[in-house]
GROMACS .gro file of N, CA, C and O in nm:
model
  480
    1GLN      N    1 -12.405   0.358  -2.742
    1GLN     CA    2 -12.268   0.373  -2.738
    1GLN      C    3 -12.194   0.409  -2.636
    1GLN      O    4 -12.220   0.493  -2.535
    2VAL      N    5 -12.079   0.290  -2.606
    2VAL     CA    6 -12.039   0.353  -2.426
    2VAL      C    7 -11.933   0.416  -2.482
    2VAL      O    8 -11.839   0.441  -2.589
    3GLN      N    9 -11.901   0.525  -2.384
    3GLN     CA   10 -11.773   0.583  -2.336
    3GLN      C   11 -11.681   0.568  -2.238
    3GLN      O   12 -11.763   0.590  -2.124
    4LEU      N   13 -11.554   0.587  -2.253
    4LEU     CA   14 -11.455   0.581  -2.139
    4LEU      C   15 -11.395   0.712  -2.102
    4LEU      O   16 -11.322   0.721  -2.215
    5VAL      N   17 -11.392   0.763  -2.009
    5VAL     CA   18 -11.311   0.906  -1.977
    5VAL      C   19 -11.209   0.868  -1.851
    5VAL      O   20 -11.280   0.825  -1.735
    6GLU      N   21 -11.112   0.855  -1.852
    6GLU     CA   22 -10.997   0.817  -1.747
    6GLU      C   23 -10.961   1.001  -1.690
    6GLU      O   24 -10.962   1.050  -1.770
    7SER      N   25 -10.912   0.981  -1.554
    7SER     CA   26 -10.847   1.110  -1.504
    7SER      C   27 -10.755   1.041  -1.376
    7SER      O   28 -10.776   0.906  -1.326
    8GLY      N   29 -10.719   1.111  -1.324
    8GLY     CA   30 -10.623   1.099  -1.211
    8GLY      C   31 -10.473   1.122  -1.229
    8GLY      O   32 -10.424   1.101  -1.115
    9GLY      N   33 -10.460   1.091  -1.367
    9GLY     CA   34 -10.290   1.075  -1.382
    9GLY      C   35 -10.180   1.209  -1.307
    9GLY      O   36 -10.294   1.296  -1.314
   10GLY      N   37 -10.069   1.192  -1.305
   10GLY     CA   38 -10.029   1.328  -1.310
   10GLY      C   39  -9.877   1.264  -1.263
   10GLY      O   40  -9.828   1.181  -1.288
   11LEU      N   41  -9.782   1.399  -1.239
   11LEU     CA   42  -9.646   1.375  -1.212
   11LEU      C   43  -9.641   1.336  -1.033
   11LEU      O   44  -9.709   1.417  -0.937
   12VAL      N   45  -9.582   1.227  -1.000
   12VAL     CA   46  -9.554   1.202  -0.864
   12VAL      C   47  -9.435   1.147  -0.861
   12VAL      O   48  -9.349   1.088  -0.925
   13GLN      N   49  -9.381   1.171  -0.735
   13GLN     CA   50  -9.235   1.129  -0.669
   13GLN      C   51  -9.229   0.965  -0.667
   13GLN      O   52  -9.353   0.894  -0.606
   14PRO      N   53  -9.103   0.908  -0.688
   14PRO     CA   54  -9.132   0.765  -0.657
   14PRO      C   55  -9.164   0.714  -0.510
   14PRO      O   56  -9.116   0.775  -0.404
   15GLY      N   57  -9.240   0.608  -0.456
   15GLY     CA   58  -9.302   0.556  -0.379
   15GLY      C   59  -9.401   0.649  -0.330
   15GLY      O   60  -9.493   0.615  -0.222
   16GLY      N   61  -9.479   0.749  -0.423
   16GLY     CA   62  -9.597   0.800  -0.399
   16GLY      C   63  -9.720   0.702  -0.433
   16GLY      O   64  -9.662   0.629  -0.490
   17SER      N   65  -9.777   0.833  -0.462
   17SER     CA   66  -9.967   0.722  -0.503
   17SER      C   67 -10.019   0.814  -0.589
   17SER      O   68 -10.013   0.925  -0.586
   18LEU      N   69 -10.137   0.757  -0.651
   18LEU     CA   70 -10.199   0.803  -0.722
   18LEU      C   71 -10.309   0.731  -0.762
   18LEU      O   72 -10.321   0.594  -0.737
   19ARG      N   73 -10.492   0.795  -0.754
   19ARG     CA   74 -10.565   0.699  -0.779
   19ARG      C   75 -10.622   0.736  -0.913
   19ARG      O   76 -10.664   0.878  -0.982
   20LEU      N   77 -10.643   0.657  -0.994
   20LEU     CA   78 -10.690   0.652  -1.133
   20LEU      C   79 -10.854   0.629  -1.134
   20LEU      O   80 -10.853   0.558  -1.094
   21SER      N   81 -10.923   0.724  -1.220
   21SER     CA   82 -11.068   0.684  -1.247
   21SER      C   83 -11.080   0.708  -1.344
   21SER      O   84 -11.036   0.761  -1.454
   22CYS      N   85 -11.208   0.602  -1.397
   22CYS     CA   86 -11.301   0.581  -1.521
   22CYS      C   87 -11.393   0.604  -1.508
   22CYS      O   88 -11.454   0.499  -1.427
   23ALA      N   89 -11.476   0.696  -1.564
   23ALA     CA   90 -11.639   0.727  -1.597
   23ALA      C   91 -11.648   0.633  -1.675
   23ALA      O   92 -11.631   0.712  -1.791
   24ALA      N   93 -11.781   0.559  -1.700
   24ALA     CA   94 -11.826   0.514  -1.823
   24ALA      C   95 -11.978   0.578  -1.848
   24ALA      O   96 -12.040   0.604  -1.773
   25SER      N   97 -11.985   0.583  -1.971
   25SER     CA   98 -12.121   0.623  -2.013
   25SER      C   99 -12.225   0.540  -2.130
   25SER      O  100 -12.098   0.498  -2.164
   26GLY      N  101 -12.300   0.514  -2.091
   26GLY     CA  102 -12.393   0.484  -2.191
   26GLY      C  103 -12.459   0.371  -2.143
   26GLY      O  104 -12.442   0.332  -2.002
   27ILE      N  105 -12.537   0.209  -2.226
   27ILE     CA  106 -12.526   0.094  -2.159
   27ILE      C  107 -12.416   0.011  -2.186
   27ILE      O  108 -12.384   0.006  -2.285
   28ILE      N  109 -12.424  -0.042  -1.997
   28ILE     CA  110 -12.333  -0.147  -2.015
   28ILE      C  111 -12.392  -0.281  -1.958
   28ILE      O  112 -12.483  -0.280  -1.841
   29PHE      N  113 -12.351  -0.385  -2.045
   29PHE     CA  114 -12.422  -0.504  -2.034
   29PHE      C  115 -12.370  -0.562  -1.881
   29PHE      O  116 -12.267  -0.540  -1.841
   30SER      N  117 -12.472  -0.607  -1.806
   30SER     CA  118 -12.429  -0.721  -1.698
   30SER      C  119 -12.329  -0.796  -1.698
   30SER      O  120 -12.214  -0.723  -1.593
   31PHE      N  121 -12.312  -0.859  -1.790
   31PHE     CA  122 -12.142  -0.911  -1.781
   31PHE      C  123 -12.062  -0.851  -1.843
   31PHE      O  124 -12.083  -0.828  -1.953
   32ASN      N  125 -11.942  -0.776  -1.791
   32ASN     CA  126 -11.841  -0.733  -1.814
   32ASN      C  127 -11.700  -0.756  -1.771
   32ASN      O  128 -11.727  -0.802  -1.637
   33ILE      N  129 -11.632  -0.704  -1.830
   33ILE     CA  130 -11.477  -0.701  -1.791
   33ILE      C  131 -11.444  -0.577  -1.785
   33ILE      O  132 -11.402  -0.532  -1.897
   34MET      N  133 -11.399  -0.501  -1.673
   34MET     CA  134 -11.309  -0.380  -1.663
   34MET      C  135 -11.170  -0.379  -1.651
   34MET      O  136 -11.162  -0.416  -1.527
   35GLY      N  137 -11.093  -0.291  -1.715
   35GLY     CA  138 -10.913  -0.301  -1.697
   35GLY      C  139 -10.878  -0.192  -1.732
   35GLY      O  140 -10.915  -0.094  -1.771
   36TRP      N  141 -10.737  -0.185  -1.661
   36TRP     CA  142 -10.669  -0.105  -1.679
   36TRP      C  143 -10.543  -0.133  -1.761
   36TRP      O  144 -10.494  -0.275  -1.726
   37TYR      N  145 -10.493  -0.086  -1.856
   37TYR     CA  146 -10.357  -0.093  -1.939
   37TYR      C  147 -10.283   0.017  -1.940
   37TYR      O  148 -10.305   0.150  -1.937
   38CYS      N  149 -10.128   0.018  -1.979
   38CYS     CA  150 -10.044   0.097  -1.963
   38CYS      C  151  -9.947   0.092  -2.108
   38CYS      O  152  -9.973  -0.023  -2.145
   39GLN      N  153  -9.911   0.216  -2.141
   39GLN     CA  154  -9.889   0.211  -2.280
   39GLN      C  155  -9.724   0.269  -2.270
   39GLN      O  156  -9.779   0.415  -2.228
   40ALA      N  157  -9.597   0.229  -2.263
   40ALA     CA  158  -9.506   0.322  -2.251
   40ALA      C  159  -9.486   0.356  -2.384
   40ALA      O  160  -9.478   0.315  -2.476
   41PRO      N  161  -9.404   0.501  -2.410
   41PRO     CA  162  -9.332   0.474  -2.579
   41PRO      C  163  -9.268   0.393  -2.601
   41PRO      O  164  -9.149   0.344  -2.576
   42GLY      N  165  -9.290   0.400  -2.704
   42GLY     CA  166  -9.203   0.245  -2.801
   42GLY      C  167  -9.241   0.127  -2.759
   42GLY      O  168  -9.233   0.006  -2.832
   43ASN      N  169  -9.358   0.100  -2.671
   43ASN     CA  170  -9.381  -0.018  -2.628
   43ASN      C  171  -9.547  -0.082  -2.651
   43ASN      O  172  -9.597   0.026  -2.712
   44GLU      N  173  -9.598  -0.168  -2.634
   44GLU     CA  174  -9.722  -0.239  -2.665
   44GLU      C  175  -9.764  -0.202  -2.549
   44GLU      O  176  -9.732  -0.255  -2.417
   45ARG      N  177  -9.919  -0.215  -2.543
   45ARG     CA  178 -10.027  -0.159  -2.473
   45ARG      C  179  -9.975  -0.303  -2.399
   45ARG      O  180 -10.014  -0.384  -2.434
   46GLU      N  181 -10.000  -0.295  -2.243
   46GLU     CA  182  -9.990  -0.352  -2.171
   46GLU      C  183 -10.102  -0.385  -2.080
   46GLU      O  184 -10.110  -0.304  -1.989
   47LEU      N  185 -10.160  -0.521  -2.019
   47LEU     CA  186 -10.259  -0.538  -1.922
   47LEU      C  187 -10.196  -0.497  -1.775
   47LEU      O  188 -10.105  -0.547  -1.756
   48VAL      N  189 -10.307  -0.399  -1.721
   48VAL     CA  190 -10.234  -0.420  -1.580
   48VAL      C  191 -10.323  -0.451  -1.469
   48VAL      O  192 -10.247  -0.554  -1.381
   49ALA      N  193 -10.449  -0.464  -1.492
   49ALA     CA  194 -10.534  -0.489  -1.370
   49ALA      C  195 -10.718  -0.546  -1.422
   49ALA      O  196 -10.713  -0.438  -1.547
   50THR      N  197 -10.718  -0.635  -1.432
   50THR     CA  198 -10.887  -0.673  -1.461
   50THR      C  199 -10.967  -0.657  -1.369
   50THR      O  200 -10.939  -0.759  -1.224
   51ILE      N  201 -11.111  -0.627  -1.370
   51ILE     CA  202 -11.179  -0.656  -1.257
   51ILE      C  203 -11.312  -0.674  -1.322
   51ILE      O  204 -11.393  -0.655  -1.432
   52THR      N  205 -11.392  -0.833  -1.300
   52THR     CA  206 -11.523  -0.885  -1.363
   52THR      C  207 -11.629  -0.803  -1.283
   52THR      O  208 -11.612  -0.732  -1.200
   53SER      N  209 -11.730  -0.797  -1.384
   53SER     CA  210 -11.886  -0.740  -1.319
   53SER      C  211 -11.910  -0.855  -1.178
   53SER      O  212 -11.983  -0.784  -1.102
   54GLY      N  213 -11.818  -0.964  -1.172
   54GLY     CA  214 -11.851  -1.018  -1.036
   54GLY      C  215 -11.764  -0.994  -0.910
   54GLY      O  216 -11.751  -1.037  -0.813
   55GLY      N  217 -11.648  -0.921  -0.977
   55GLY     CA  218 -11.568  -0.882  -0.869
   55GLY      C  219 -11.434  -0.945  -0.892
   55GLY      O  220 -11.338  -0.921  -0.784
   56SER      N  221 -11.400  -1.038  -0.958
   56SER     CA  222 -11.284  -1.124  -0.965
   56SER      C  223 -11.177  -0.998  -1.028
   56SER      O  224 -11.194  -0.966  -1.130
   57THR      N  225 -11.069  -1.021  -0.961
   57THR     CA  226 -10.950  -0.966  -1.037
   57THR      C  227 -10.817  -1.013  -1.079
   57THR      O  228 -10.802  -1.126  -1.036
   58ASN      N  229 -10.753  -0.984  -1.137
   58ASN     CA  230 -10.649  -1.014  -1.158
   58ASN      C  231 -10.539  -0.897  -1.174
   58ASN      O  232 -10.563  -0.803  -1.237
   59TYR      N  233 -10.394  -0.933  -1.156
   59TYR     CA  234 -10.275  -0.839  -1.209
   59TYR      C  235 -10.194  -0.877  -1.298
   59TYR      O  236 -10.117  -0.980  -1.248
   60LEU      N  237 -10.100  -0.750  -1.338
   60LEU     CA  238 -10.004  -0.795  -1.374
   60LEU      C  239  -9.892  -0.808  -1.272
   60LEU      O  240  -9.928  -0.739  -1.145
   61ASP      N  241  -9.796  -0.915  -1.280
   61ASP     CA  242  -9.711  -0.921  -1.140
   61ASP      C  243  -9.646  -0.817  -1.116
   61ASP      O  244  -9.689  -0.815  -0.985
   62SER      N  245  -9.574  -0.720  -1.196
   62SER     CA  246  -9.517  -0.630  -1.105
   62SER      C  247  -9.615  -0.511  -1.017
   62SER      O  248  -9.594  -0.435  -0.983
   63ALA      N  249  -9.763  -0.541  -1.051
   63ALA     CA  250  -9.838  -0.441  -1.008
   63ALA      C  251  -9.927  -0.537  -0.865
   63ALA      O  252  -9.936  -0.458  -0.810
   64LYS      N  253  -9.899  -0.619  -0.873
   64LYS     CA  254  -9.935  -0.713  -0.715
   64LYS      C  255  -9.870  -0.635  -0.621
   64LYS      O  256  -9.764  -0.631  -0.599
   65GLY      N  257  -9.969  -0.643  -0.504
   65GLY     CA  258  -9.932  -0.567  -0.399
   65GLY      C  259  -9.895  -0.419  -0.385
   65GLY      O  260  -9.919  -0.353  -0.280
   66ARG      N  261  -9.873  -0.384  -0.536
   66ARG     CA  262  -9.918  -0.184  -0.499
   66ARG      C  263  -9.979  -0.140  -0.541
   66ARG      O  264 -10.056  -0.038  -0.525
   67PHE      N  265 -10.080  -0.196  -0.659
   67PHE     CA  266 -10.184  -0.186  -0.729
   67PHE      C  267 -10.360  -0.250  -0.695
   67PHE      O  268 -10.335  -0.369  -0.658
   68THR      N  269 -10.430  -0.164  -0.696
   68THR     CA  270 -10.578  -0.217  -0.659
   68THR      C  271 -10.667  -0.165  -0.722
   68THR      O  272 -10.669  -0.056  -0.760
   69ILE      N  273 -10.733  -0.260  -0.784
   69ILE     CA  274 -10.866  -0.202  -0.929
   69ILE      C  275 -10.964  -0.253  -0.845
   69ILE      O  276 -10.995  -0.352  -0.734
   70SER      N  277 -11.060  -0.127  -0.858
   70SER     CA  278 -11.209  -0.166  -0.813
   70SER      C  279 -11.321  -0.094  -0.873
   70SER      O  280 -11.307  -0.029  -1.014
   71ARG      N  281 -11.443  -0.142  -0.852
   71ARG     CA  282 -11.537  -0.086  -0.927
   71ARG      C  283 -11.637  -0.042  -0.859
   71ARG      O  284 -11.695  -0.135  -0.752
   72ASP      N  285 -11.727   0.049  -0.904
   72ASP     CA  286 -11.862   0.119  -0.840
   72ASP      C  287 -11.962   0.093  -0.924
   72ASP      O  288 -11.983   0.177  -1.030
   73ASN      N  289 -12.010  -0.058  -0.963
   73ASN     CA  290 -12.136  -0.020  -1.095
   73ASN      C  291 -12.235   0.051  -1.076
   73ASN      O  292 -12.308   0.118  -1.136
   74ALA      N  293 -12.297   0.125  -0.946
   74ALA     CA  294 -12.390   0.211  -0.964
   74ALA      C  295 -12.367   0.338  -1.024
   74ALA      O  296 -12.410   0.401  -1.064
   75LYS      N  297 -12.233   0.382  -1.003
   75LYS     CA  298 -12.151   0.496  -1.068
   75LYS      C  299 -12.124   0.505  -1.160
   75LYS      O  300 -12.054   0.611  -1.241
   76LYS      N  301 -12.092   0.383  -1.228
   76LYS     CA  302 -12.054   0.353  -1.373
   76LYS      C  303 -11.874   0.370  -1.353
   76LYS      O  304 -11.835   0.441  -1.459
   77MET      N  305 -11.794   0.363  -1.270
   77MET     CA  306 -11.715   0.378  -1.226
   77MET      C  307 -11.585   0.255  -1.197
   77MET      O  308 -11.623   0.185  -1.142
   78VAL      N  309 -11.459   0.272  -1.241
   78VAL     CA  310 -11.362   0.181  -1.209
   78VAL      C  311 -11.217   0.280  -1.194
   78VAL      O  312 -11.209   0.371  -1.204
   79TYR      N  313 -11.184   0.220  -1.080
   79TYR     CA  314 -11.069   0.281  -1.043
   79TYR      C  315 -10.939   0.192  -1.031
   79TYR      O  316 -10.936   0.051  -0.989
   80LEU      N  317 -10.839   0.274  -0.995
   80LEU     CA  318 -10.684   0.187  -1.050
   80LEU      C  319 -10.623   0.255  -0.912
   80LEU      O  320 -10.559   0.371  -0.937
   81GLN      N  321 -10.598   0.219  -0.798
   81GLN     CA  322 -10.482   0.275  -0.683
   81GLN      C  323 -10.356   0.238  -0.684
   81GLN      O  324 -10.359   0.128  -0.692
   82MET      N  325 -10.281   0.334  -0.730
   82MET     CA  326 -10.182   0.297  -0.743
   82MET      C  327 -10.079   0.365  -0.620
   82MET      O  328 -10.074   0.473  -0.621
   83ASN      N  329  -9.989   0.245  -0.549
   83ASN     CA  330  -9.902   0.285  -0.467
   83ASN      C  331  -9.782   0.215  -0.458
   83ASN      O  332  -9.771   0.166  -0.521
   84ALA      N  333  -9.666   0.306  -0.394
   84ALA     CA  334  -9.539   0.278  -0.401
   84ALA      C  335  -9.476   0.254  -0.580
   84ALA      O  336  -9.421   0.168  -0.592
   85LEU      N  337  -9.512   0.383  -0.620
   85LEU     CA  338  -9.483   0.387  -0.750
   85LEU      C  339  -9.369   0.414  -0.775
   85LEU      O  340  -9.294   0.464  -0.701
   86LYS      N  341  -9.278   0.334  -0.895
   86LYS     CA  342  -9.193   0.317  -0.935
   86LYS      C  343  -9.154   0.397  -1.075
   86LYS      O  344  -9.237   0.390  -1.151
   87PRO      N  345  -9.040   0.466  -1.115
   87PRO     CA  346  -9.034   0.517  -1.273
   87PRO      C  347  -9.066   0.450  -1.338
   87PRO      O  348  -9.114   0.513  -1.412
   88GLU      N  349  -9.051   0.313  -1.336
   88GLU     CA  350  -9.098   0.233  -1.446
   88GLU      C  351  -9.242   0.202  -1.462
   88GLU      O  352  -9.280   0.155  -1.589
   89ASP      N  353  -9.341   0.265  -1.365
   89ASP     CA  354  -9.434   0.278  -1.385
   89ASP      C  355  -9.509   0.391  -1.517
   89ASP      O  356  -9.606   0.376  -1.557
   90THR      N  357  -9.387   0.479  -1.493
   90THR     CA  358  -9.459   0.595  -1.653
   90THR      C  359  -9.500   0.532  -1.767
   90THR      O  360  -9.425   0.435  -1.829
   91ALA      N  361  -9.637   0.565  -1.787
   91ALA     CA  362  -9.676   0.497  -1.887
   91ALA      C  363  -9.831   0.589  -1.931
   91ALA      O  364  -9.865   0.651  -1.799
   92VAL      N  365  -9.862   0.568  -2.049
   92VAL     CA  366 -10.000   0.634  -2.007
   92VAL      C  367 -10.131   0.533  -1.977
   92VAL      O  368 -10.083   0.408  -2.075
   93TYR      N  369 -10.195   0.553  -1.897
   93TYR     CA  370 -10.278   0.440  -1.862
   93TYR      C  371 -10.416   0.439  -1.913
   93TYR      O  372 -10.489   0.542  -1.931
   94TYR      N  373 -10.459   0.349  -1.977
   94TYR     CA  374 -10.593   0.326  -2.052
   94TYR      C  375 -10.711   0.247  -1.992
   94TYR      O  376 -10.694   0.134  -1.924
   95CYS      N  377 -10.792   0.304  -1.963
   95CYS     CA  378 -10.927   0.224  -1.900
   95CYS      C  379 -10.987   0.115  -2.071
   95CYS      O  380 -11.017   0.175  -2.143
   96ASN      N  381 -11.009   0.019  -2.030
   96ASN     CA  382 -11.099  -0.087  -2.119
   96ASN      C  383 -11.190  -0.143  -2.058
   96ASN      O  384 -11.228  -0.200  -1.977
   97LEU      N  385 -11.282  -0.138  -2.131
   97LEU     CA  386 -11.427  -0.237  -2.097
   97LEU      C  387 -11.447  -0.348  -2.223
   97LEU      O  388 -11.471  -0.328  -2.377
   98ARG      N  389 -11.479  -0.459  -2.179
   98ARG     CA  390 -11.523  -0.578  -2.251
   98ARG      C  391 -11.641  -0.633  -2.183
   98ARG      O  392 -11.661  -0.643  -2.085
   99THR      N  393 -11.739  -0.644  -2.304
   99THR     CA  394 -11.850  -0.666  -2.277
   99THR      C  395 -11.921  -0.780  -2.382
   99THR      O  396 -11.905  -0.792  -2.458
  100MET      N  397 -12.031  -0.822  -2.312
  100MET     CA  398 -12.098  -0.950  -2.444
  100MET      C  399 -12.248  -0.902  -2.395
  100MET      O  400 -12.281  -0.912  -2.243
  101ASP      N  401 -12.330  -0.914  -2.476
  101ASP     CA  402 -12.467  -0.930  -2.527
  101ASP      C  403 -12.527  -1.009  -2.472
  101ASP      O  404 -12.464  -1.147  -2.470
  102VAL      N  405 -12.641  -1.031  -2.485
  102VAL     CA  406 -12.758  -1.160  -2.476
  102VAL      C  407 -12.710  -1.260  -2.600
  102VAL      O  408 -12.756  -1.329  -2.580
  103LEU      N  409 -12.686  -1.167  -2.696
  103LEU     CA  410 -12.676  -1.275  -2.806
  103LEU      C  411 -12.535  -1.356  -2.831
  103LEU      O  412 -12.483  -1.382  -2.902
  104GLY      N  413 -12.428  -1.293  -2.719
  104GLY     CA  414 -12.299  -1.360  -2.706
  104GLY      C  415 -12.213  -1.267  -2.774
  104GLY      O  416 -12.072  -1.335  -2.784
  105ILE      N  417 -12.247  -1.146  -2.840
  105ILE     CA  418 -12.166  -1.061  -2.876
  105ILE      C  419 -12.042  -0.991  -2.824
  105ILE      O  420 -12.122  -0.924  -2.719
  106SER      N  421 -11.911  -1.000  -2.839
  106SER     CA  422 -11.839  -0.921  -2.757
  106SER      C  423 -11.805  -0.777  -2.783
  106SER      O  424 -11.792  -0.796  -2.914
  107ARG      N  425 -11.752  -0.675  -2.727
  107ARG     CA  426 -11.768  -0.539  -2.790
  107ARG      C  427 -11.604  -0.529  -2.694
  107ARG      O  428 -11.622  -0.548  -2.552
  108ASN      N  429 -11.527  -0.450  -2.744
  108ASN     CA  430 -11.408  -0.356  -2.665
  108ASN      C  431 -11.417  -0.214  -2.662
  108ASN      O  432 -11.426  -0.185  -2.770
  109TYR      N  433 -11.424  -0.151  -2.548
  109TYR     CA  434 -11.412  -0.020  -2.579
  109TYR      C  435 -11.281   0.031  -2.471
  109TYR      O  436 -11.213  -0.022  -2.399
  110TRP      N  437 -11.217   0.175  -2.504
  110TRP     CA  438 -11.108   0.218  -2.471
  110TRP      C  439 -11.153   0.379  -2.436
  110TRP      O  440 -11.224   0.426  -2.492
  111GLY      N  441 -11.058   0.405  -2.331
  111GLY     CA  442 -11.081   0.524  -2.348
  111GLY      C  443 -10.972   0.635  -2.401
  111GLY      O  444 -10.849   0.548  -2.438
  112GLN      N  445 -10.954   0.771  -2.388
  112GLN     CA  446 -10.837   0.817  -2.447
  112GLN      C  447 -10.683   0.823  -2.371
  112GLN      O  448 -10.597   0.884  -2.414
  113GLY      N  449 -10.708   0.748  -2.206
  113GLY     CA  450 -10.554   0.739  -2.174
  113GLY      C  451 -10.558   0.843  -2.073
  113GLY      O  452 -10.571   0.998  -2.082
  114THR      N  453 -10.476   0.843  -1.933
  114THR     CA  454 -10.443   0.973  -1.872
  114THR      C  455 -10.261   0.944  -1.824
  114THR      O  456 -10.225   0.814  -1.786
  115GLN      N  457 -10.175   1.014  -1.829
  115GLN     CA  458 -10.016   1.030  -1.850
  115GLN      C  459 -10.012   1.008  -1.677
  115GLN      O  460 -10.041   1.081  -1.597
  116VAL      N  461  -9.953   0.937  -1.668
  116VAL     CA  462  -9.872   0.856  -1.518
  116VAL      C  463  -9.753   0.892  -1.511
  116VAL      O  464  -9.636   0.830  -1.614
  117THR      N  465  -9.660   0.979  -1.464
  117THR     CA  466  -9.519   1.005  -1.478
  117THR      C  467  -9.460   1.008  -1.332
  117THR      O  468  -9.482   1.058  -1.215
  118VAL      N  469  -9.377   0.902  -1.307
  118VAL     CA  470  -9.318   0.878  -1.219
  118VAL      C  471  -9.179   0.913  -1.172
  118VAL      O  472  -9.086   0.836  -1.263
  119SER      N  473  -9.145   1.041  -1.158
  119SER     CA  474  -8.990   1.106  -1.137
  119SER      C  475  -8.982   1.180  -0.999
  119SER      O  476  -9.045   1.236  -0.963
  120SER      N  477  -8.814   1.159  -0.936
  120SER     CA  478  -8.774   1.290  -0.847
  120SER      C  479  -8.732   1.379  -0.898
  120SER      O  480  -8.695   1.468  -0.852
   0.00000   0.00000   0.00000
């Protein structure tokens, strides 16, 4: 069974930076996509960035040029470097893992989230 644990959130000033980390445990199949989602109060959970096991990335338009997603397969970690943070980035950020096993069965896993607050 896979578990995801996020860390690195906190309170930062506008224009500041944070680095979120997500530690995975359990067996993770070779083909997978890891990502970060955000959810502000009253809003739907929204995809921020994803990275495949092959290293391909995609980003929410508002995150492009400011956020960078990366992964370390040996450490079973995924990161989100957030720069030039804006108040509208304030949300709970969730780590996500999507996997496909050898039978073609896909599964979806979520962490508990870490709070990011951008305020002066």
